[in-house]
Short mmCIF file of C-alpha atoms in Angstrom, two decimals:
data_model
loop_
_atom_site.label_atom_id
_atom_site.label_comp_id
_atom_site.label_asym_id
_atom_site.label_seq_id
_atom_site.Cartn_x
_atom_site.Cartn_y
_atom_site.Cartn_z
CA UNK R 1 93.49 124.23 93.93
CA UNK R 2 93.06 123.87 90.39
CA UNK R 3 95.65 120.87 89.25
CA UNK R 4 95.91 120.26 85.76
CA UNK R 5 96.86 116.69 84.84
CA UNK R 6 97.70 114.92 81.69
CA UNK R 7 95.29 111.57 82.02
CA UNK R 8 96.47 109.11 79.69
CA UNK R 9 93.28 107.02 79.64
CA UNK R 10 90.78 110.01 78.18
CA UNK R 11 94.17 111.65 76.42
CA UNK R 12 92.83 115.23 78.04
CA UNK R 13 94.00 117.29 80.34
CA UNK R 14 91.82 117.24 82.99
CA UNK R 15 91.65 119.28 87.05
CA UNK R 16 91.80 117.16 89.17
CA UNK R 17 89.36 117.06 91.66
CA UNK R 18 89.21 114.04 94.76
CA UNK R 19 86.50 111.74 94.67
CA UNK R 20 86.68 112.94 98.83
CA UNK R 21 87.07 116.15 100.06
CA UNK R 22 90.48 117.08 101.39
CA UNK R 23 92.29 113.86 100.68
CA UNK R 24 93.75 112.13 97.36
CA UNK R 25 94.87 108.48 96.99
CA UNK R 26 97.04 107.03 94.76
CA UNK R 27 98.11 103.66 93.52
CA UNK R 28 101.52 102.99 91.83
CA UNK R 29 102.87 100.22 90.48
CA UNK R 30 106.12 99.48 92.16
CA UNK R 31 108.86 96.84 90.61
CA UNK R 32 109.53 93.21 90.65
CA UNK R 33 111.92 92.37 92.96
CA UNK R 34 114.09 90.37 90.47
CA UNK R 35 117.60 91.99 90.90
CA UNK R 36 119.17 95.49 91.60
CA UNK R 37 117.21 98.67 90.42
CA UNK R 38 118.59 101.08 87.91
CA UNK R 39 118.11 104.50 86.65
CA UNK R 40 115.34 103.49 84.60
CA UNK R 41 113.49 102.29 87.76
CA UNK R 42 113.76 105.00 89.80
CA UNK R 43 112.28 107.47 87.74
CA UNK R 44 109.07 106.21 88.82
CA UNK R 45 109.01 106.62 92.04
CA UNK R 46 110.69 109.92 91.63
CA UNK R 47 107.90 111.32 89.54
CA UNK R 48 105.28 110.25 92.02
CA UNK R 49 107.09 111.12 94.89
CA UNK R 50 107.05 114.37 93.07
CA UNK R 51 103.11 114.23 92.74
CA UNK R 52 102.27 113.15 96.54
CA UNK R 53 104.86 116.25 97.38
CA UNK R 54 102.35 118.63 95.56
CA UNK R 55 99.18 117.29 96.47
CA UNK R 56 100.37 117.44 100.32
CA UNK R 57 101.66 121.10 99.51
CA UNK R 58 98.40 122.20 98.00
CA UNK R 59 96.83 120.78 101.71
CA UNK R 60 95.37 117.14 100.18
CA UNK R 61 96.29 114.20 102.80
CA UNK R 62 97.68 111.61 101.00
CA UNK R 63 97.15 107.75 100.75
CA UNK R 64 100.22 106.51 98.38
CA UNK R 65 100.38 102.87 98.20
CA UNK R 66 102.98 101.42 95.78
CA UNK R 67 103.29 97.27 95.92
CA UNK R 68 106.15 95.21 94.84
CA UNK R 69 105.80 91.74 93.01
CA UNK R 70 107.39 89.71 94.86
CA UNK R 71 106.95 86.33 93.11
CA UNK R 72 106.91 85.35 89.53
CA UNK R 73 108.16 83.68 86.92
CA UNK R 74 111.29 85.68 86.83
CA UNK R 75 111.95 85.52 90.42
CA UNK R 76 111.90 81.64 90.09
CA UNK R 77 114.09 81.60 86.62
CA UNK R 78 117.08 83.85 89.11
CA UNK R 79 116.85 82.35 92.06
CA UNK R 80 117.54 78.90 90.75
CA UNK R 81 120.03 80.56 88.61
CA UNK R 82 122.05 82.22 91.72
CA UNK R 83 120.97 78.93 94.15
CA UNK R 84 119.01 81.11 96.34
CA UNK R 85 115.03 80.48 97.79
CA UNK R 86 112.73 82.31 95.70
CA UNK R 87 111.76 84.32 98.87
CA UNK R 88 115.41 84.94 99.51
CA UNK R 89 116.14 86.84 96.66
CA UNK R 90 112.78 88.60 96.23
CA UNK R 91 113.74 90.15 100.03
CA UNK R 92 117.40 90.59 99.20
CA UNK R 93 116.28 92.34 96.39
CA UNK R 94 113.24 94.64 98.21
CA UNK R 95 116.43 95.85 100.48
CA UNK R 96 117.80 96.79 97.43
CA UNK R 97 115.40 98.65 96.28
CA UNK R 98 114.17 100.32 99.65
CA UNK R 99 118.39 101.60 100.34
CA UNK R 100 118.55 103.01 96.37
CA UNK R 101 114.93 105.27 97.05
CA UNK R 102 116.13 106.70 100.39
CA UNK R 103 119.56 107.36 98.59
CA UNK R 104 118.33 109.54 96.16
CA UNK R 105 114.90 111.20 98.77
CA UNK R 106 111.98 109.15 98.43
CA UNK R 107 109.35 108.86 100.45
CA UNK R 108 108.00 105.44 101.88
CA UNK R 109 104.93 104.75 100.70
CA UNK R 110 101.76 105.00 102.94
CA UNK R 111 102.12 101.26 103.02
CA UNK R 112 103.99 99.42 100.58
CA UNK R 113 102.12 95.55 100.21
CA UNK R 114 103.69 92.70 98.04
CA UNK R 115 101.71 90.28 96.24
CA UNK R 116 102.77 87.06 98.05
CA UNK R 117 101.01 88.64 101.68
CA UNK R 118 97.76 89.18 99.92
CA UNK R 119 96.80 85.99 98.62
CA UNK R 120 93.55 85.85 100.25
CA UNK R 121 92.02 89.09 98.65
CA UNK R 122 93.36 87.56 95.03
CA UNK R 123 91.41 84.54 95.49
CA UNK R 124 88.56 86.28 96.61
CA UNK R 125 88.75 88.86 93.52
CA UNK R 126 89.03 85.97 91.54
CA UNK R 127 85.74 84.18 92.71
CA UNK R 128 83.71 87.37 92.00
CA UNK R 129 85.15 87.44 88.42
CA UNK R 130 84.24 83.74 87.76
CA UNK R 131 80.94 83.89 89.76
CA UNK R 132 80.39 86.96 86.95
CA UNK R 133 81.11 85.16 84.12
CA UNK R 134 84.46 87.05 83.75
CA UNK R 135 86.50 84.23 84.50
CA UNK R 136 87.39 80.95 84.09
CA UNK R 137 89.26 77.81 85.44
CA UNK R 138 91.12 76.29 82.11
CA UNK R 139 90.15 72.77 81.38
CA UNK R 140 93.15 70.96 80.72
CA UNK R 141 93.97 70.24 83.95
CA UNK R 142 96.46 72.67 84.89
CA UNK R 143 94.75 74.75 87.81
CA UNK R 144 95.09 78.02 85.43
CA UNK R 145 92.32 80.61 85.79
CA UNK R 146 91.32 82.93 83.17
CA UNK R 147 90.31 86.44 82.60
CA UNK R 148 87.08 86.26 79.60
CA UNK R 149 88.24 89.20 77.68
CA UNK R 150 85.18 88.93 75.24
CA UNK R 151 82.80 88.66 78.31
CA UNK R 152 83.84 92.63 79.10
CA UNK R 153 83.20 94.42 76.35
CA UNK R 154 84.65 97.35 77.01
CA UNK R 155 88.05 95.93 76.98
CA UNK R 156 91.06 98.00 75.07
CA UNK R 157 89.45 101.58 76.41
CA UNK R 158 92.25 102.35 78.34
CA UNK R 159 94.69 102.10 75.24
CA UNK R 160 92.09 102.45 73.01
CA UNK R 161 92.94 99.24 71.23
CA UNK R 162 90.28 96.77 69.49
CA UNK R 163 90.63 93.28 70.95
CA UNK R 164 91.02 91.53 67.51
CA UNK R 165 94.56 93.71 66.42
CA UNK R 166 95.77 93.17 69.99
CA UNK R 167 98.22 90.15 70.11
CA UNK R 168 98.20 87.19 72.39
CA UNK R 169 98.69 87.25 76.07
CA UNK R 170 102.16 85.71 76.70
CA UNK R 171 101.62 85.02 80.36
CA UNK R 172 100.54 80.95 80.27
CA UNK R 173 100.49 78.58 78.15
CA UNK R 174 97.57 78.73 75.39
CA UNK R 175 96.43 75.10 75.28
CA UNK R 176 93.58 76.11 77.83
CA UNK R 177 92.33 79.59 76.86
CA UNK R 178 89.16 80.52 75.26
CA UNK R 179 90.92 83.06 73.72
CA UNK R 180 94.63 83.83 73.18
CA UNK R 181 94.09 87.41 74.31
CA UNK R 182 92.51 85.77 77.82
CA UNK R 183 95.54 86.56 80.86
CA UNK R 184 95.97 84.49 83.74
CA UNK R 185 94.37 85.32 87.27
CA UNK R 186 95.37 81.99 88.88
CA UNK R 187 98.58 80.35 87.31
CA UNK R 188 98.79 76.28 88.53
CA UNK R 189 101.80 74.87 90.23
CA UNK R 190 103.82 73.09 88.12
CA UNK R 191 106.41 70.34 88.97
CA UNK R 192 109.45 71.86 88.04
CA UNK R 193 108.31 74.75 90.80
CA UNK R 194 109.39 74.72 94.49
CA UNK R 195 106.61 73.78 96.29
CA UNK R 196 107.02 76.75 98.66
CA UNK R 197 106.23 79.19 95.50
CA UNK R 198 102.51 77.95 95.65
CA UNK R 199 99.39 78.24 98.04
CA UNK R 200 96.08 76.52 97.99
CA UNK R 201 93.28 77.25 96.48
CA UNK R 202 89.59 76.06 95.08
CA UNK R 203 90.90 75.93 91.70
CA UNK R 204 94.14 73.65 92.98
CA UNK R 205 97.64 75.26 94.35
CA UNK R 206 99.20 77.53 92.82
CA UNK R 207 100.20 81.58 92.38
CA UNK R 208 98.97 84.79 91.52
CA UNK R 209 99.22 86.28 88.08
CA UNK R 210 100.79 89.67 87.67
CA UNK R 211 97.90 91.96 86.88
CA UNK R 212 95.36 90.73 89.48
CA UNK R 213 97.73 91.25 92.49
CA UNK R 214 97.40 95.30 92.19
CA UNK R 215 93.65 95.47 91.33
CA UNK R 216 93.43 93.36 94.43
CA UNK R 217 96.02 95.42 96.86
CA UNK R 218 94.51 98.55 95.33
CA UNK R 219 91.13 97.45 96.68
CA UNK R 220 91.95 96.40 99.88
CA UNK R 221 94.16 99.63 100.68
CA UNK R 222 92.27 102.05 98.80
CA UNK R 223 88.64 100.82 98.22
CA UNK R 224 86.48 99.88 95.15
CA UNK R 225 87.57 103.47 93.83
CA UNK R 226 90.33 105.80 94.10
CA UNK R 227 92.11 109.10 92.78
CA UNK R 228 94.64 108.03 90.37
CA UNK R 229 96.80 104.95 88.88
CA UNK R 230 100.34 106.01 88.29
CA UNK R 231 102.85 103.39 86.38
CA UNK R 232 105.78 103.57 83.39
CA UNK R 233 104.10 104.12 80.35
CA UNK R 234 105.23 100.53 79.22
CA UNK R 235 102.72 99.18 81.37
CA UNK R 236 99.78 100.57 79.81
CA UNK R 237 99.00 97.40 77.97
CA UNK R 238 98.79 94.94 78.88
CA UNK R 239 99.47 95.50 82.48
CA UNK R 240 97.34 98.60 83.34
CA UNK R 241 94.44 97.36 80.30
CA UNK R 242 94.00 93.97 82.54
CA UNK R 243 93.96 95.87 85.99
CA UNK R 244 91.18 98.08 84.54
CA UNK R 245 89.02 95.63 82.99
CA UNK R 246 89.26 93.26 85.51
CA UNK R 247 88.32 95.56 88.31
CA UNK R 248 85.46 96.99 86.53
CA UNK R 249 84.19 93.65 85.76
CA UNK R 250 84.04 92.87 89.38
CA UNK R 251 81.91 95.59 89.64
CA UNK R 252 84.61 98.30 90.93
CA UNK R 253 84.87 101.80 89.72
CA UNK R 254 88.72 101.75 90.22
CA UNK R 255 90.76 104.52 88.80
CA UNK R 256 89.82 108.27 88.04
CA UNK R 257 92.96 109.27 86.62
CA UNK R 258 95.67 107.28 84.77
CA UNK R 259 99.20 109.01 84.60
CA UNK R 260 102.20 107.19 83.17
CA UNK R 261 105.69 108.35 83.36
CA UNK R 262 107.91 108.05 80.34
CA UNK R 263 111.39 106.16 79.63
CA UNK R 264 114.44 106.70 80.92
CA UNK R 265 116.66 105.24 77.19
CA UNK R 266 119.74 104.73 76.28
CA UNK R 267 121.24 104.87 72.17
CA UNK R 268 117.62 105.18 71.94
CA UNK R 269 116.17 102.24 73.20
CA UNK R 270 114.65 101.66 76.81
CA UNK R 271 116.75 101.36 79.58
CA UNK R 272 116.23 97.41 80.50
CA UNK R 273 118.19 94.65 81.93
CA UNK R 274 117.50 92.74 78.97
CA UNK R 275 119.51 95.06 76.19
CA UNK R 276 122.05 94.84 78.43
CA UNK R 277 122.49 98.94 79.11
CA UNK R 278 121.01 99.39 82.37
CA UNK R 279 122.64 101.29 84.77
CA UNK R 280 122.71 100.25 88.40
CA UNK R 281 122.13 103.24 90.93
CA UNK R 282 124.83 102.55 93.59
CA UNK R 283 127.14 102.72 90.44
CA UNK R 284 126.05 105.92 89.00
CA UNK R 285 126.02 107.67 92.48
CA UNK R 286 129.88 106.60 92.32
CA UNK R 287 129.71 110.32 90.24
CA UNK R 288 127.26 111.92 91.36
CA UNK R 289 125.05 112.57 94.61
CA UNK R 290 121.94 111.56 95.36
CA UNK R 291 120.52 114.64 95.16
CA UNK R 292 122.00 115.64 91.88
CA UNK R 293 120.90 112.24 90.23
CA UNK R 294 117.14 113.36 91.58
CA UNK R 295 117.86 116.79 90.23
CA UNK R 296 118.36 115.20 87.22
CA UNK R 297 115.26 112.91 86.65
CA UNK R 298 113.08 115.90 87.99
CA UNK R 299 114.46 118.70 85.46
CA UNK R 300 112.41 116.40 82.70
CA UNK R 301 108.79 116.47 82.48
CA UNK R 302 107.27 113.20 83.79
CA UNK R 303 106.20 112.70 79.89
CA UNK R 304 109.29 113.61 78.07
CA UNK R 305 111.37 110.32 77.37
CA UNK R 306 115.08 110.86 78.98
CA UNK R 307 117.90 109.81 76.86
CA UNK R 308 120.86 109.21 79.19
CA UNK R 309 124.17 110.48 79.23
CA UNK R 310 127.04 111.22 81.87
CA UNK R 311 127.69 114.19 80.32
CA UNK R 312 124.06 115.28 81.00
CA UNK R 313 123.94 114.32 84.12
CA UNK R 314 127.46 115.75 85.47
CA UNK R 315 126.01 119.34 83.85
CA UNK R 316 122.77 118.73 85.96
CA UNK R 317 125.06 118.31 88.83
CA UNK R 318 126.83 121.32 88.14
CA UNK R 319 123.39 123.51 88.25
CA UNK R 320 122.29 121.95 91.27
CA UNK R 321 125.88 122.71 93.22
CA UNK R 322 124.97 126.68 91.88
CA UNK R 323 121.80 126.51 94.18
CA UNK R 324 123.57 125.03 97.02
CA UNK R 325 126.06 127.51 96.64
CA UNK R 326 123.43 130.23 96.71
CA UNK R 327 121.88 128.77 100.06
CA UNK R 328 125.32 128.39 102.02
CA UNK R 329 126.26 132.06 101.44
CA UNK R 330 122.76 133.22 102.71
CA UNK R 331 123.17 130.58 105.55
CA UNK R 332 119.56 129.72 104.64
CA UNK R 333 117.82 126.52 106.76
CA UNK R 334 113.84 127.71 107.24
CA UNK R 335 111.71 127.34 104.15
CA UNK R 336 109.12 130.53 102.81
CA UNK R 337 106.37 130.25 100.33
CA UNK R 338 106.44 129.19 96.85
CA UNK R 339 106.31 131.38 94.09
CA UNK R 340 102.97 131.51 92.65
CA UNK R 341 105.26 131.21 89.08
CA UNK R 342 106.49 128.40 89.96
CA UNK R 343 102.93 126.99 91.56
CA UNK R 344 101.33 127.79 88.52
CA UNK R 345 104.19 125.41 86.89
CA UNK R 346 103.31 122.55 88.87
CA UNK R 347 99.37 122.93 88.82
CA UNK R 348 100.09 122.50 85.08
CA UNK R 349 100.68 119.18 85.03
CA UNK R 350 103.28 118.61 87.17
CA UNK R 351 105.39 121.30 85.06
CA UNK R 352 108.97 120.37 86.93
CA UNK R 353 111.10 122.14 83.90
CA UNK R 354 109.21 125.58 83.85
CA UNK R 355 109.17 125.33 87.76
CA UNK R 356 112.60 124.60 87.70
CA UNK R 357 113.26 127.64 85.68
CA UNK R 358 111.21 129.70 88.29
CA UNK R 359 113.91 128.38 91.22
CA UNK R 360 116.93 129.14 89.35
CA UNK R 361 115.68 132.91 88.54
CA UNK R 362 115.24 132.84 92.14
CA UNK R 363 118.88 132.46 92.75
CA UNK R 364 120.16 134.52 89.85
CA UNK R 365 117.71 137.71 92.10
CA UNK R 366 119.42 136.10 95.30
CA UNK R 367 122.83 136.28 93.90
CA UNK R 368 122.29 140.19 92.71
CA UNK R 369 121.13 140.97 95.91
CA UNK R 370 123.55 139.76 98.04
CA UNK R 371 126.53 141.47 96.08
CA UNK R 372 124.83 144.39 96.00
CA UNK R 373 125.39 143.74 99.72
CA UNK R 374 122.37 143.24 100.46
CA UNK R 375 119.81 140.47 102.26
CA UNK R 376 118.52 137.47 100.72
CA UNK R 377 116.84 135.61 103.41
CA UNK R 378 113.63 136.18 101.80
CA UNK R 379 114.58 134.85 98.55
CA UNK R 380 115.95 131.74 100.14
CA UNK R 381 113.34 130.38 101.83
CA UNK R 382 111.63 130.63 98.56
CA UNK R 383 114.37 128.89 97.68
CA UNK R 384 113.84 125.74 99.72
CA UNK R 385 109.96 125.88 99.90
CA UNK R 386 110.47 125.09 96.27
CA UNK R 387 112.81 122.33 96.90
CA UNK R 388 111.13 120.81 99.51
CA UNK R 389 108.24 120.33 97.33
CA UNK R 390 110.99 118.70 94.46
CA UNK R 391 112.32 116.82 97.09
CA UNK R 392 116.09 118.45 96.53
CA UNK R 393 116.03 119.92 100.05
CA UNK R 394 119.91 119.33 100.53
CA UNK R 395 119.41 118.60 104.20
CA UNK R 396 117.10 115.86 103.61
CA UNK R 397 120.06 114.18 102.08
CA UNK R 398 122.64 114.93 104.88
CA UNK R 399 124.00 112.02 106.77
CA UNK R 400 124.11 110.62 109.53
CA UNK R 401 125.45 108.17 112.66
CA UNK R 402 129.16 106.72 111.94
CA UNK R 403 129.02 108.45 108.41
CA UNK R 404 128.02 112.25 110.48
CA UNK R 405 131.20 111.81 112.30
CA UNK R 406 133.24 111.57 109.23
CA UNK R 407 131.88 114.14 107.71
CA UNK R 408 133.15 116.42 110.71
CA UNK R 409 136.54 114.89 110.47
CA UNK R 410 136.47 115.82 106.98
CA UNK R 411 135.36 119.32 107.51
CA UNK R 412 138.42 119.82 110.30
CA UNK R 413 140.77 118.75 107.49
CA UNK R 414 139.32 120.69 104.82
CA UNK R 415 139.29 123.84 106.66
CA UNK R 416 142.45 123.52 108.07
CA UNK R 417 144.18 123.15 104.04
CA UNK R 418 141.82 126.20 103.64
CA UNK R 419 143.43 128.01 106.46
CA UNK R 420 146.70 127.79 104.94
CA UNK R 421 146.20 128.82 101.19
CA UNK R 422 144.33 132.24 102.85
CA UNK R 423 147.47 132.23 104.86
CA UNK R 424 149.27 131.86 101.36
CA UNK R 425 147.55 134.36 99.27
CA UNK R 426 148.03 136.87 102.25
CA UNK R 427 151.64 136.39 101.79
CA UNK R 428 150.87 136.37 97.99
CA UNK R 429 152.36 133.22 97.67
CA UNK R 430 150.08 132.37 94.98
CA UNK R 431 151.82 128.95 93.96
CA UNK R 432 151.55 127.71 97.49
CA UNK R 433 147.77 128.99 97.40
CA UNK R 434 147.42 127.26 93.94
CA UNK R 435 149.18 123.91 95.32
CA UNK R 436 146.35 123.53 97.80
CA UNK R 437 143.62 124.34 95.58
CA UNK R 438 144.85 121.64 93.32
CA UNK R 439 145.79 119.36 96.02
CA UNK R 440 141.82 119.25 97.38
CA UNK R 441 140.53 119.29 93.67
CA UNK R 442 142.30 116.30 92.84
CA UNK R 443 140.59 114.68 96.28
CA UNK R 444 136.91 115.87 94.57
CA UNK R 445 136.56 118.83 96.81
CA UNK R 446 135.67 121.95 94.88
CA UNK R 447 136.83 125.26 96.43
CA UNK R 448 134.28 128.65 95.60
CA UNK R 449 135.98 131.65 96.99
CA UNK R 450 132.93 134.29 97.96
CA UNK R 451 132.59 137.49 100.26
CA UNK R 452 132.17 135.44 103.21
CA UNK R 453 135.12 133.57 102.70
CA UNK R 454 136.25 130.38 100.91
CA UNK R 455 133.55 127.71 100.75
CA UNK R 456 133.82 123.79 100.29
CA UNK R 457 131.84 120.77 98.47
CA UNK R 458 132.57 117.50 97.17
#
């Protein structure tokens, strides 16, 4: 295979090739379980689920860990606010989280760790550093630790940054640093802190900062070195900056490949709790499917910033529904080959639009052929080899238990309203056949007539 990928830390594009034959591992960094996820979230995971898809398809077994931070300073701030444990809402939250990715197709991760079950291999990363000279316990007394950032010179390659424009870390409070650009490792407990949101250490209780908790999880799961470090392009600095430096400083070769997805905004600006414009999922799939908000997300490349609109969105729909269509009529449920058009899309780094456009000229040839009578089997399972690798295989999103045997009552009444305006435009009783049509379009059922007979979707 000869995948092409955009690495944001050298600014190339570079092939990718696995530091071990036959396999490829990945790290992403997942969210902070602070309260529901929306849009903006999910087009992470999306993107990456997109990129373990392809790497599987091209033969690669795949190691995809993606963590969650489950405490910080956030966390604390909304519990207390809602009068919930810390650890309550953080797992409230994950539950969230974990029924809004299977909603819209994807994939659990290999293992998915959170930052308050790895406390042990923090500390420990944390003693290299300081036995290195990287880092530091503060001395004012309040159990912080510090990353040196002037004892690693090579600090600011990733975003190619020199360490005296760079502002000052905002993660702890100054009084003890060295330096203003130092980040926490180690952050002390404080009083006004349950004492359940701390755990012992050498340097006094306390909790994990945010940027050591992947480079430690990423270690343990993955080893000293691994493929490639996937994240939202806002967390190139400082986030991803602080992961790198600090794992290289302990002597780890960490990362071969940085990829960062871009925004999902709104008037503009990034999608974000704190403007106020975010968009919960469970509320947007009020309108649309799961399937057609994934659509959606994947018809962007992972670099091209999204601005967000209904009206977008509902059109997206409307293309996906044409290759659904397209598969009922064939009857189509085994999947083919890819195009090599369209695998020559995605080996360009991760070229979803142009691959896109290689699916629907798929269905525009399917749809020729079968009214030209015609079949299109062949073209179908094309079809959903190439959505299988998107993740838009329409069965994966079928349902199932109580909510299967609705859909089957559902079906009995649709067909049976169906029944009767074929009945009526037998008898050419087109305003009864019109009624009915109307009738189920006002319920959200959309009615295509075809060869085959009249067909049905919400």
């Amino acid at each position: 295979m000869t995948l092409r990928l955009h690495d944001t830390a050298t600014r190339d594009v570079r092939d990718f090739v696995p530091l071990r034959d036959g396999h490829a591992s990945i790290y992403v960094c997942g969210l902070t379980v602070q309260s529901e996820p929306h849009v903006g979230h999910v087009r992470s995971a999306v993107n990456f689920d997109v990129l373990r898809r392809w790497l599987e398809h091209r033969g690669l077994e795949v190691d995809f860990i993606r963590n969650v931070t489950d405490i910080d300073d956030k966390i604390l701030r909304k519990a207390e606010e809602q009068g919930l444990h810390w650890y309550e809402l953080a797992q409230r939250m994950h539950h969230e989280l974990d029924d809004v990715l299977a909603s819209i197709n994807v994939r659990r991760p290999t293992y998915e760790p959170g930052a308050t079950g790895h406390v042990p291999e923090i500390l420990e990363l944390i003693d290299v550093l300081v036995e290195k000279g990287h880092a530091y316990a503060a001395e004012d007394g309040s159990g912080d630790v510090y990353f040196d950032v002037r004892s690693w010179p090579s600090y600011g390659e990733l975003t190619r940054q020199a360490l005296d424009d760079m502002e000052p870390a905002g993660d702890a409070d100054p009084r003890g640093k060295r330096d203003p650009r130092d980040f926490a490792l180690w952050k002390g407990a404080k009083e006004t802190e349950p004492a359940t949101a701390s755990w012992p250490s050498a340097y006094g209780r306390g909790r994990p900062g945010w940027h050591i908790e992947c480079s430690a999880m990423a270690r343990k799961y993955l080893g000293p070195a691994f493929d490639i470090h996937g994240g939202g392009v806002d967390l190139r600095f400082p986030h991803h900056e602080n992961e790198q430096a600090q794992s290289r400083a302990a002597g780890d070769g960490f990362a071969a490949y940085w990829l960062h997805n871009a925004w999902i905004t709104t008037a503009g600006e990034k999608m974000s709790k704190s403007l106020g414009n975010s968009l919960l999922v469970p509320n947007v799939l009020e309108r649309v499917r799961g399937v057609e908000l994934r659509y959606y997300m994947v018809s962007a490349h992972y670099r091209s910033t999204v601005e967000f609109s209904f009206e977008a969105l509902e059109e997206a729909a409307g293309a996906f529904r044409r290759v659904e269509s397209f598969l009922d009529r064939v009857g189509a449920t085994v999947a083919g080959e890819v195009p090599d058009a369209f695998a020559a899309a995605m080996d360009d780094d991760l070229g979803t639009p142009a691959a896109l456009a290689v699916l629907h000229e798929q269905v525009r040839e399917g749809n020729r052929v079968l009214a030209a009578g015609e079949p299109a089997d062949a073209i179908a399972a094309a079809v959903l080899a190439m959505l299988d690798v998107l993740g838009l295989n329409p069965a994966d999103f079928a349902t199932s238990g109580g909510d299967e045997k609705l859909t089957g009552v559902v079906d009995v009444l649709v067909q049976g309203l169906l029944e009767e305006r074929t009945t009526a435009r037998a008898d050419k009783d087109w305003a009864r056949a019109d009624a009915i049509r109307d009738r189920l379009k006002a319920a959200g059922v959309e009615i295509e007539d075809t060869p085959d007979g009249p067909k049905w979707s919400v």
